Amino acid sequence: MLVSSSVWLLCAMAGLSHGAAVQKPLVELSDSMHLAGVTATSQSIEICSSPEDIFSPQRIDMNPDPPKRGAQLDVAVVGELSETVLDGAYIKVIVKLGIIKLYDGTINLCEEAGKIGHPCPIEKGHQEVFHTVDMPREVPPGKYDIDVKAFNNDDKPLTCLKIKFRM
């Protein structure tokens, strides 16, 4: 489920999951969380994108932060796509629990977005995305490190995130 949660977070960042609206209020913006022009209220998310990436996040909110077992995780992302995201776009995900690698794989970004009714292509331009993911109670406690890198079908980088939290 953590892989799925990180995939939806990245899909949201790539402008692909205009899915469920956030039902709970998001955390308030913090002046201390400005990363390369990005307002990130989440202490768990680090933006590792470069200025050349296709998606330029302007604001990222995650609630609760850190995620909690058995609770909903609300994600809101605002940003700009400089190019259209095409079929064949993909996400590389690595999930670690402590020093143990739980998952290392590639996920078809367009296929996952299509499952919720938003297939590729996703046109360039302004994106405002809100999505809710249910975190199962069975997720083991511990320190999680999740690296997510998304690419368009031509291997051009979409965006990059490092998500770190203790659950």
mmCIF file with all atom_site columns, C-alpha atoms in Angstrom:
data_model
loop_
_atom_site.group_PDB
_atom_site.id
_atom_site.type_symbol
_atom_site.label_atom_id
_atom_site.label_alt_id
_atom_site.label_comp_id
_atom_site.label_asym_id
_atom_site.label_entity_id
_atom_site.label_seq_id
_atom_site.pdbx_PDB_ins_code
_atom_site.Cartn_x
_atom_site.Cartn_y
_atom_site.Cartn_z
_atom_site.occupancy
_atom_site.B_iso_or_equiv
_atom_site.pdbx_formal_charge
_atom_site.auth_seq_id
_atom_site.auth_comp_id
_atom_site.auth_asym_id
_atom_site.auth_atom_id
_atom_site.pdbx_PDB_model_num
ATOM 1   C CA . MET A 1 1   ? 0.000   0.000  0.000   1.00 0.00 ? 1   MET A CA 1
ATOM 2   C CA . LEU A 1 2   ? 2.913   2.375  0.587   1.00 0.00 ? 2   LEU A CA 1
ATOM 3   C CA . VAL A 1 3   ? 3.949   1.835  -3.017  1.00 0.00 ? 3   VAL A CA 1
ATOM 4   C CA . SER A 1 4   ? 0.409   2.665  -4.116  1.00 0.00 ? 4   SER A CA 1
ATOM 5   C CA . SER A 1 5   ? 0.332   5.750  -1.876  1.00 0.00 ? 5   SER A CA 1
ATOM 6   C CA . SER A 1 6   ? 3.631   7.030  -3.247  1.00 0.00 ? 6   SER A CA 1
ATOM 7   C CA . VAL A 1 7   ? 2.472   6.295  -6.808  1.00 0.00 ? 7   VAL A CA 1
ATOM 8   C CA . TRP A 1 8   ? -0.692  8.356  -6.278  1.00 0.00 ? 8   TRP A CA 1
ATOM 9   C CA . LEU A 1 9   ? 1.356   11.161 -4.771  1.00 0.00 ? 9   LEU A CA 1
ATOM 10  C CA . LEU A 1 10  ? 3.585   11.146 -7.826  1.00 0.00 ? 10  LEU A CA 1
ATOM 11  C CA . CYS A 1 11  ? 0.627   10.850 -10.182 1.00 0.00 ? 11  CYS A CA 1
ATOM 12  C CA . ALA A 1 12  ? -0.824  13.879 -8.465  1.00 0.00 ? 12  ALA A CA 1
ATOM 13  C CA . MET A 1 13  ? 2.438   15.717 -8.971  1.00 0.00 ? 13  MET A CA 1
ATOM 14  C CA . ALA A 1 14  ? 2.442   14.807 -12.641 1.00 0.00 ? 14  ALA A CA 1
ATOM 15  C CA . GLY A 1 15  ? -1.108  16.103 -12.971 1.00 0.00 ? 15  GLY A CA 1
ATOM 16  C CA . LEU A 1 16  ? -2.616  12.698 -13.630 1.00 0.00 ? 16  LEU A CA 1
ATOM 17  C CA . SER A 1 17  ? -5.030  11.927 -10.838 1.00 0.00 ? 17  SER A CA 1
ATOM 18  C CA . HIS A 1 18  ? -7.750  14.550 -10.726 1.00 0.00 ? 18  HIS A CA 1
ATOM 19  C CA . GLY A 1 19  ? -9.527  12.097 -8.455  1.00 0.00 ? 19  GLY A CA 1
ATOM 20  C CA . ALA A 1 20  ? -11.227 12.306 -5.098  1.00 0.00 ? 20  ALA A CA 1
ATOM 21  C CA . ALA A 1 21  ? -11.411 15.724 -3.546  1.00 0.00 ? 21  ALA A CA 1
ATOM 22  C CA . VAL A 1 22  ? -9.675  16.269 -0.249  1.00 0.00 ? 22  VAL A CA 1
ATOM 23  C CA . GLN A 1 23  ? -12.299 15.997 2.468   1.00 0.00 ? 23  GLN A CA 1
ATOM 24  C CA . LYS A 1 24  ? -10.311 17.246 5.448   1.00 0.00 ? 24  LYS A CA 1
ATOM 25  C CA . PRO A 1 25  ? -8.684  20.673 5.626   1.00 0.00 ? 25  PRO A CA 1
ATOM 26  C CA . LEU A 1 26  ? -5.039  20.670 4.626   1.00 0.00 ? 26  LEU A CA 1
ATOM 27  C CA . VAL A 1 27  ? -2.345  21.777 7.011   1.00 0.00 ? 27  VAL A CA 1
ATOM 28  C CA . GLU A 1 28  ? -1.593  25.476 6.957   1.00 0.00 ? 28  GLU A CA 1
ATOM 29  C CA . LEU A 1 29  ? 1.319   26.745 4.908   1.00 0.00 ? 29  LEU A CA 1
ATOM 30  C CA . SER A 1 30  ? 4.571   27.113 6.770   1.00 0.00 ? 30  SER A CA 1
ATOM 31  C CA . ASP A 1 31  ? 7.014   29.875 5.890   1.00 0.00 ? 31  ASP A CA 1
ATOM 32  C CA . SER A 1 32  ? 9.869   27.538 6.799   1.00 0.00 ? 32  SER A CA 1
ATOM 33  C CA . MET A 1 33  ? 9.129   25.048 4.006   1.00 0.00 ? 33  MET A CA 1
ATOM 34  C CA . HIS A 1 34  ? 10.238  26.711 0.769   1.00 0.00 ? 34  HIS A CA 1
ATOM 35  C CA . LEU A 1 35  ? 12.234  24.501 -1.584  1.00 0.00 ? 35  LEU A CA 1
ATOM 36  C CA . ALA A 1 36  ? 13.410  26.113 -4.834  1.00 0.00 ? 36  ALA A CA 1
ATOM 37  C CA . GLY A 1 37  ? 10.234  28.195 -5.080  1.00 0.00 ? 37  GLY A CA 1
ATOM 38  C CA . VAL A 1 38  ? 8.001   25.299 -4.009  1.00 0.00 ? 38  VAL A CA 1
ATOM 39  C CA . THR A 1 39  ? 5.820   25.658 -0.952  1.00 0.00 ? 39  THR A CA 1
ATOM 40  C CA . ALA A 1 40  ? 5.776   22.274 0.747   1.00 0.00 ? 40  ALA A CA 1
ATOM 41  C CA . THR A 1 41  ? 3.887   22.101 3.999   1.00 0.00 ? 41  THR A CA 1
ATOM 42  C CA . SER A 1 42  ? 4.842   18.461 4.328   1.00 0.00 ? 42  SER A CA 1
ATOM 43  C CA . GLN A 1 43  ? 7.926   17.801 6.387   1.00 0.00 ? 43  GLN A CA 1
ATOM 44  C CA . SER A 1 44  ? 8.035   14.286 4.894   1.00 0.00 ? 44  SER A CA 1
ATOM 45  C CA . ILE A 1 45  ? 8.473   15.354 1.255   1.00 0.00 ? 45  ILE A CA 1
ATOM 46  C CA . GLU A 1 46  ? 11.638  16.628 -0.357  1.00 0.00 ? 46  GLU A CA 1
ATOM 47  C CA . ILE A 1 47  ? 11.479  17.885 -3.941  1.00 0.00 ? 47  ILE A CA 1
ATOM 48  C CA . CYS A 1 48  ? 14.485  16.542 -5.859  1.00 0.00 ? 48  CYS A CA 1
ATOM 49  C CA . SER A 1 49  ? 13.388  17.822 -9.273  1.00 0.00 ? 49  SER A CA 1
ATOM 50  C CA . SER A 1 50  ? 15.531  20.002 -11.486 1.00 0.00 ? 50  SER A CA 1
ATOM 51  C CA . PRO A 1 51  ? 14.383  23.136 -13.335 1.00 0.00 ? 51  PRO A CA 1
ATOM 52  C CA . GLU A 1 52  ? 14.427  21.150 -16.594 1.00 0.00 ? 52  GLU A CA 1
ATOM 53  C CA . ASP A 1 53  ? 11.806  18.649 -15.350 1.00 0.00 ? 53  ASP A CA 1
ATOM 54  C CA . ILE A 1 54  ? 8.440   18.650 -17.140 1.00 0.00 ? 54  ILE A CA 1
ATOM 55  C CA . PHE A 1 55  ? 6.413   19.171 -13.943 1.00 0.00 ? 55  PHE A CA 1
ATOM 56  C CA . SER A 1 56  ? 7.175   22.233 -11.802 1.00 0.00 ? 56  SER A CA 1
ATOM 57  C CA . PRO A 1 57  ? 5.412   21.920 -8.431  1.00 0.00 ? 57  PRO A CA 1
ATOM 58  C CA . GLN A 1 58  ? 4.353   25.195 -6.829  1.00 0.00 ? 58  GLN A CA 1
ATOM 59  C CA . ARG A 1 59  ? 2.669   23.805 -3.713  1.00 0.00 ? 59  ARG A CA 1
ATOM 60  C CA . ILE A 1 60  ? 2.471   20.390 -2.070  1.00 0.00 ? 60  ILE A CA 1
ATOM 61  C CA . ASP A 1 61  ? 0.336   19.505 0.954   1.00 0.00 ? 61  ASP A CA 1
ATOM 62  C CA . MET A 1 62  ? 0.021   16.120 2.682   1.00 0.00 ? 62  MET A CA 1
ATOM 63  C CA . ASN A 1 63  ? -2.301  15.484 5.617   1.00 0.00 ? 63  ASN A CA 1
ATOM 64  C CA . PRO A 1 64  ? -1.647  13.882 8.016   1.00 0.00 ? 64  PRO A CA 1
ATOM 65  C CA . ASP A 1 65  ? 2.103   14.322 7.981   1.00 0.00 ? 65  ASP A CA 1
ATOM 66  C CA . PRO A 1 66  ? 3.484   11.813 8.644   1.00 0.00 ? 66  PRO A CA 1
ATOM 67  C CA . PRO A 1 67  ? 0.912   9.364  7.254   1.00 0.00 ? 67  PRO A CA 1
ATOM 68  C CA . LYS A 1 68  ? -0.903  7.258  9.844   1.00 0.00 ? 68  LYS A CA 1
ATOM 69  C CA . ARG A 1 69  ? -1.857  3.594  9.689   1.00 0.00 ? 69  ARG A CA 1
ATOM 70  C CA . GLY A 1 70  ? -5.566  3.053  9.197   1.00 0.00 ? 70  GLY A CA 1
ATOM 71  C CA . ALA A 1 71  ? -6.183  6.696  8.247   1.00 0.00 ? 71  ALA A CA 1
ATOM 72  C CA . GLN A 1 72  ? -6.841  8.581  5.056   1.00 0.00 ? 72  GLN A CA 1
ATOM 73  C CA . LEU A 1 73  ? -3.902  10.396 3.463   1.00 0.00 ? 73  LEU A CA 1
ATOM 74  C CA . ASP A 1 74  ? -4.963  13.595 1.690   1.00 0.00 ? 74  ASP A CA 1
ATOM 75  C CA . VAL A 1 75  ? -2.644  15.034 -0.943  1.00 0.00 ? 75  VAL A CA 1
ATOM 76  C CA . ALA A 1 76  ? -2.935  18.371 -2.748  1.00 0.00 ? 76  ALA A CA 1
ATOM 77  C CA . VAL A 1 77  ? -0.516  19.464 -5.451  1.00 0.00 ? 77  VAL A CA 1
ATOM 78  C CA . VAL A 1 78  ? -0.436  22.618 -7.560  1.00 0.00 ? 78  VAL A CA 1
ATOM 79  C CA . GLY A 1 79  ? 1.988   23.134 -10.414 1.00 0.00 ? 79  GLY A CA 1
ATOM 80  C CA . GLU A 1 80  ? 2.689   23.431 -14.119 1.00 0.00 ? 80  GLU A CA 1
ATOM 81  C CA . LEU A 1 81  ? 3.302   20.830 -16.830 1.00 0.00 ? 81  LEU A CA 1
ATOM 82  C CA . SER A 1 82  ? 5.579   22.272 -19.527 1.00 0.00 ? 82  SER A CA 1
ATOM 83  C CA . GLU A 1 83  ? 4.828   19.361 -21.892 1.00 0.00 ? 83  GLU A CA 1
ATOM 84  C CA . THR A 1 84  ? 2.009   16.879 -22.437 1.00 0.00 ? 84  THR A CA 1
ATOM 85  C CA . VAL A 1 85  ? 2.370   13.603 -20.515 1.00 0.00 ? 85  VAL A CA 1
ATOM 86  C CA . LEU A 1 86  ? 2.046   10.781 -23.051 1.00 0.00 ? 86  LEU A CA 1
ATOM 87  C CA . ASP A 1 87  ? 1.195   7.083  -22.988 1.00 0.00 ? 87  ASP A CA 1
ATOM 88  C CA . GLY A 1 88  ? 4.296   5.199  -21.908 1.00 0.00 ? 88  GLY A CA 1
ATOM 89  C CA . ALA A 1 89  ? 5.149   7.585  -19.059 1.00 0.00 ? 89  ALA A CA 1
ATOM 90  C CA . TYR A 1 90  ? 6.443   5.675  -16.053 1.00 0.00 ? 90  TYR A CA 1
ATOM 91  C CA . ILE A 1 91  ? 7.479   5.923  -12.414 1.00 0.00 ? 91  ILE A CA 1
ATOM 92  C CA . LYS A 1 92  ? 10.514  4.332  -10.787 1.00 0.00 ? 92  LYS A CA 1
ATOM 93  C CA . VAL A 1 93  ? 9.799   3.614  -7.119  1.00 0.00 ? 93  VAL A CA 1
ATOM 94  C CA . ILE A 1 94  ? 12.051  2.365  -4.325  1.00 0.00 ? 94  ILE A CA 1
ATOM 95  C CA . VAL A 1 95  ? 10.513  1.763  -0.883  1.00 0.00 ? 95  VAL A CA 1
ATOM 96  C CA . LYS A 1 96  ? 12.684  0.986  2.139   1.00 0.00 ? 96  LYS A CA 1
ATOM 97  C CA . LEU A 1 97  ? 11.642  0.147  5.688   1.00 0.00 ? 97  LEU A CA 1
ATOM 98  C CA . GLY A 1 98  ? 14.766  0.964  7.660   1.00 0.00 ? 98  GLY A CA 1
ATOM 99  C CA . ILE A 1 99  ? 17.582  -0.669 5.688   1.00 0.00 ? 99  ILE A CA 1
ATOM 100 C CA . ILE A 1 100 ? 15.312  -3.329 4.169   1.00 0.00 ? 100 ILE A CA 1
ATOM 101 C CA . LYS A 1 101 ? 14.261  -2.713 0.559   1.00 0.00 ? 101 LYS A CA 1
ATOM 102 C CA . LEU A 1 102 ? 10.559  -3.594 0.301   1.00 0.00 ? 102 LEU A CA 1
ATOM 103 C CA . TYR A 1 103 ? 10.040  -2.604 -3.321  1.00 0.00 ? 103 TYR A CA 1
ATOM 104 C CA . ASP A 1 104 ? 12.162  -1.588 -6.293  1.00 0.00 ? 104 ASP A CA 1
ATOM 105 C CA . GLY A 1 105 ? 10.251  -1.382 -9.547  1.00 0.00 ? 105 GLY A CA 1
ATOM 106 C CA . THR A 1 106 ? 8.797   0.543  -12.435 1.00 0.00 ? 106 THR A CA 1
ATOM 107 C CA . ILE A 1 107 ? 5.105   1.391  -12.684 1.00 0.00 ? 107 ILE A CA 1
ATOM 108 C CA . ASN A 1 108 ? 3.207   2.483  -15.793 1.00 0.00 ? 108 ASN A CA 1
ATOM 109 C CA . LEU A 1 109 ? 2.050   5.960  -14.818 1.00 0.00 ? 109 LEU A CA 1
ATOM 110 C CA . CYS A 1 110 ? -0.627  6.242  -17.517 1.00 0.00 ? 110 CYS A CA 1
ATOM 111 C CA . GLU A 1 111 ? -2.050  2.802  -16.716 1.00 0.00 ? 111 GLU A CA 1
ATOM 112 C CA . GLU A 1 112 ? -2.414  3.718  -13.033 1.00 0.00 ? 112 GLU A CA 1
ATOM 113 C CA . ALA A 1 113 ? -3.978  7.080  -13.885 1.00 0.00 ? 113 ALA A CA 1
ATOM 114 C CA . GLY A 1 114 ? -6.334  5.329  -16.315 1.00 0.00 ? 114 GLY A CA 1
ATOM 115 C CA . LYS A 1 115 ? -7.637  3.124  -13.482 1.00 0.00 ? 115 LYS A CA 1
ATOM 116 C CA . ILE A 1 116 ? -9.305  6.181  -11.995 1.00 0.00 ? 116 ILE A CA 1
ATOM 117 C CA . GLY A 1 117 ? -10.592 7.495  -15.318 1.00 0.00 ? 117 GLY A CA 1
ATOM 118 C CA . HIS A 1 118 ? -7.750  9.828  -16.319 1.00 0.00 ? 118 HIS A CA 1
ATOM 119 C CA . PRO A 1 119 ? -5.826  8.173  -19.129 1.00 0.00 ? 119 PRO A CA 1
ATOM 120 C CA . CYS A 1 120 ? -2.953  9.803  -20.962 1.00 0.00 ? 120 CYS A CA 1
ATOM 121 C CA . PRO A 1 121 ? -2.363  12.137 -22.710 1.00 0.00 ? 121 PRO A CA 1
ATOM 122 C CA . ILE A 1 122 ? -2.483  14.800 -20.013 1.00 0.00 ? 122 ILE A CA 1
ATOM 123 C CA . GLU A 1 123 ? -2.190  18.197 -21.645 1.00 0.00 ? 123 GLU A CA 1
ATOM 124 C CA . LYS A 1 124 ? 0.459   20.702 -20.597 1.00 0.00 ? 124 LYS A CA 1
ATOM 125 C CA . GLY A 1 125 ? -0.539  23.645 -18.436 1.00 0.00 ? 125 GLY A CA 1
ATOM 126 C CA . HIS A 1 126 ? -1.666  24.471 -14.900 1.00 0.00 ? 126 HIS A CA 1
ATOM 127 C CA . GLN A 1 127 ? -2.553  21.508 -12.673 1.00 0.00 ? 127 GLN A CA 1
ATOM 128 C CA . GLU A 1 128 ? -4.430  21.462 -9.362  1.00 0.00 ? 128 GLU A CA 1
ATOM 129 C CA . VAL A 1 129 ? -4.742  17.940 -8.052  1.00 0.00 ? 129 VAL A CA 1
ATOM 130 C CA . PHE A 1 130 ? -6.444  16.578 -4.933  1.00 0.00 ? 130 PHE A CA 1
ATOM 131 C CA . HIS A 1 131 ? -6.436  12.898 -4.022  1.00 0.00 ? 131 HIS A CA 1
ATOM 132 C CA . THR A 1 132 ? -7.194  10.755 -0.983  1.00 0.00 ? 132 THR A CA 1
ATOM 133 C CA . VAL A 1 133 ? -5.588  7.370  -0.283  1.00 0.00 ? 133 VAL A CA 1
ATOM 134 C CA . ASP A 1 134 ? -6.593  4.974  2.509   1.00 0.00 ? 134 ASP A CA 1
ATOM 135 C CA . MET A 1 135 ? -3.565  3.741  4.479   1.00 0.00 ? 135 MET A CA 1
ATOM 136 C CA . PRO A 1 136 ? -4.181  0.207  5.796   1.00 0.00 ? 136 PRO A CA 1
ATOM 137 C CA . ARG A 1 137 ? -3.727  -0.655 9.478   1.00 0.00 ? 137 ARG A CA 1
ATOM 138 C CA . GLU A 1 138 ? -1.467  -3.562 8.464   1.00 0.00 ? 138 GLU A CA 1
ATOM 139 C CA . VAL A 1 139 ? 1.398   -1.303 7.343   1.00 0.00 ? 139 VAL A CA 1
ATOM 140 C CA . PRO A 1 140 ? 4.312   -2.196 9.649   1.00 0.00 ? 140 PRO A CA 1
ATOM 141 C CA . PRO A 1 141 ? 5.647   0.536  11.919  1.00 0.00 ? 141 PRO A CA 1
ATOM 142 C CA . GLY A 1 142 ? 9.093   1.940  11.261  1.00 0.00 ? 142 GLY A CA 1
ATOM 143 C CA . LYS A 1 143 ? 11.113  4.490  9.304   1.00 0.00 ? 143 LYS A CA 1
ATOM 144 C CA . TYR A 1 144 ? 10.183  4.647  5.612   1.00 0.00 ? 144 TYR A CA 1
ATOM 145 C CA . ASP A 1 145 ? 12.279  6.080  2.772   1.00 0.00 ? 145 ASP A CA 1
ATOM 146 C CA . ILE A 1 146 ? 10.494  6.262  -0.585  1.00 0.00 ? 146 ILE A CA 1
ATOM 147 C CA . ASP A 1 147 ? 12.237  7.497  -3.727  1.00 0.00 ? 147 ASP A CA 1
ATOM 148 C CA . VAL A 1 148 ? 9.989   8.270  -6.677  1.00 0.00 ? 148 VAL A CA 1
ATOM 149 C CA . LYS A 1 149 ? 11.097  9.479  -10.091 1.00 0.00 ? 149 LYS A CA 1
ATOM 150 C CA . ALA A 1 150 ? 8.666   9.972  -12.951 1.00 0.00 ? 150 ALA A CA 1
ATOM 151 C CA . PHE A 1 151 ? 9.515   10.107 -16.645 1.00 0.00 ? 151 PHE A CA 1
ATOM 152 C CA . ASN A 1 152 ? 7.591   10.858 -19.814 1.00 0.00 ? 152 ASN A CA 1
ATOM 153 C CA . ASN A 1 153 ? 7.446   8.256  -22.596 1.00 0.00 ? 153 ASN A CA 1
ATOM 154 C CA . ASP A 1 154 ? 10.666  9.663  -24.125 1.00 0.00 ? 154 ASP A CA 1
ATOM 155 C CA . ASP A 1 155 ? 12.544  9.229  -20.792 1.00 0.00 ? 155 ASP A CA 1
ATOM 156 C CA . LYS A 1 156 ? 12.479  12.983 -20.150 1.00 0.00 ? 156 LYS A CA 1
ATOM 157 C CA . PRO A 1 157 ? 12.170  13.580 -16.367 1.00 0.00 ? 157 PRO A CA 1
ATOM 158 C CA . LEU A 1 158 ? 8.729   14.637 -15.112 1.00 0.00 ? 158 LEU A CA 1
ATOM 159 C CA . THR A 1 159 ? 9.594   15.130 -11.451 1.00 0.00 ? 159 THR A CA 1
ATOM 160 C CA . CYS A 1 160 ? 11.356  13.588 -8.462  1.00 0.00 ? 160 CYS A CA 1
ATOM 161 C CA . LEU A 1 161 ? 10.406  13.167 -4.790  1.00 0.00 ? 161 LEU A CA 1
ATOM 162 C CA . LYS A 1 162 ? 12.010  11.766 -1.682  1.00 0.00 ? 162 LYS A CA 1
ATOM 163 C CA . ILE A 1 163 ? 9.444   10.879 0.963   1.00 0.00 ? 163 ILE A CA 1
ATOM 164 C CA . LYS A 1 164 ? 10.676  10.086 4.474   1.00 0.00 ? 164 LYS A CA 1
ATOM 165 C CA . PHE A 1 165 ? 8.579   9.447  7.557   1.00 0.00 ? 165 PHE A CA 1
ATOM 166 C CA . ARG A 1 166 ? 8.171   7.266  10.628  1.00 0.00 ? 166 ARG A CA 1
ATOM 167 C CA . MET A 1 167 ? 4.897   5.407  10.980  1.00 0.00 ? 167 MET A CA 1
#
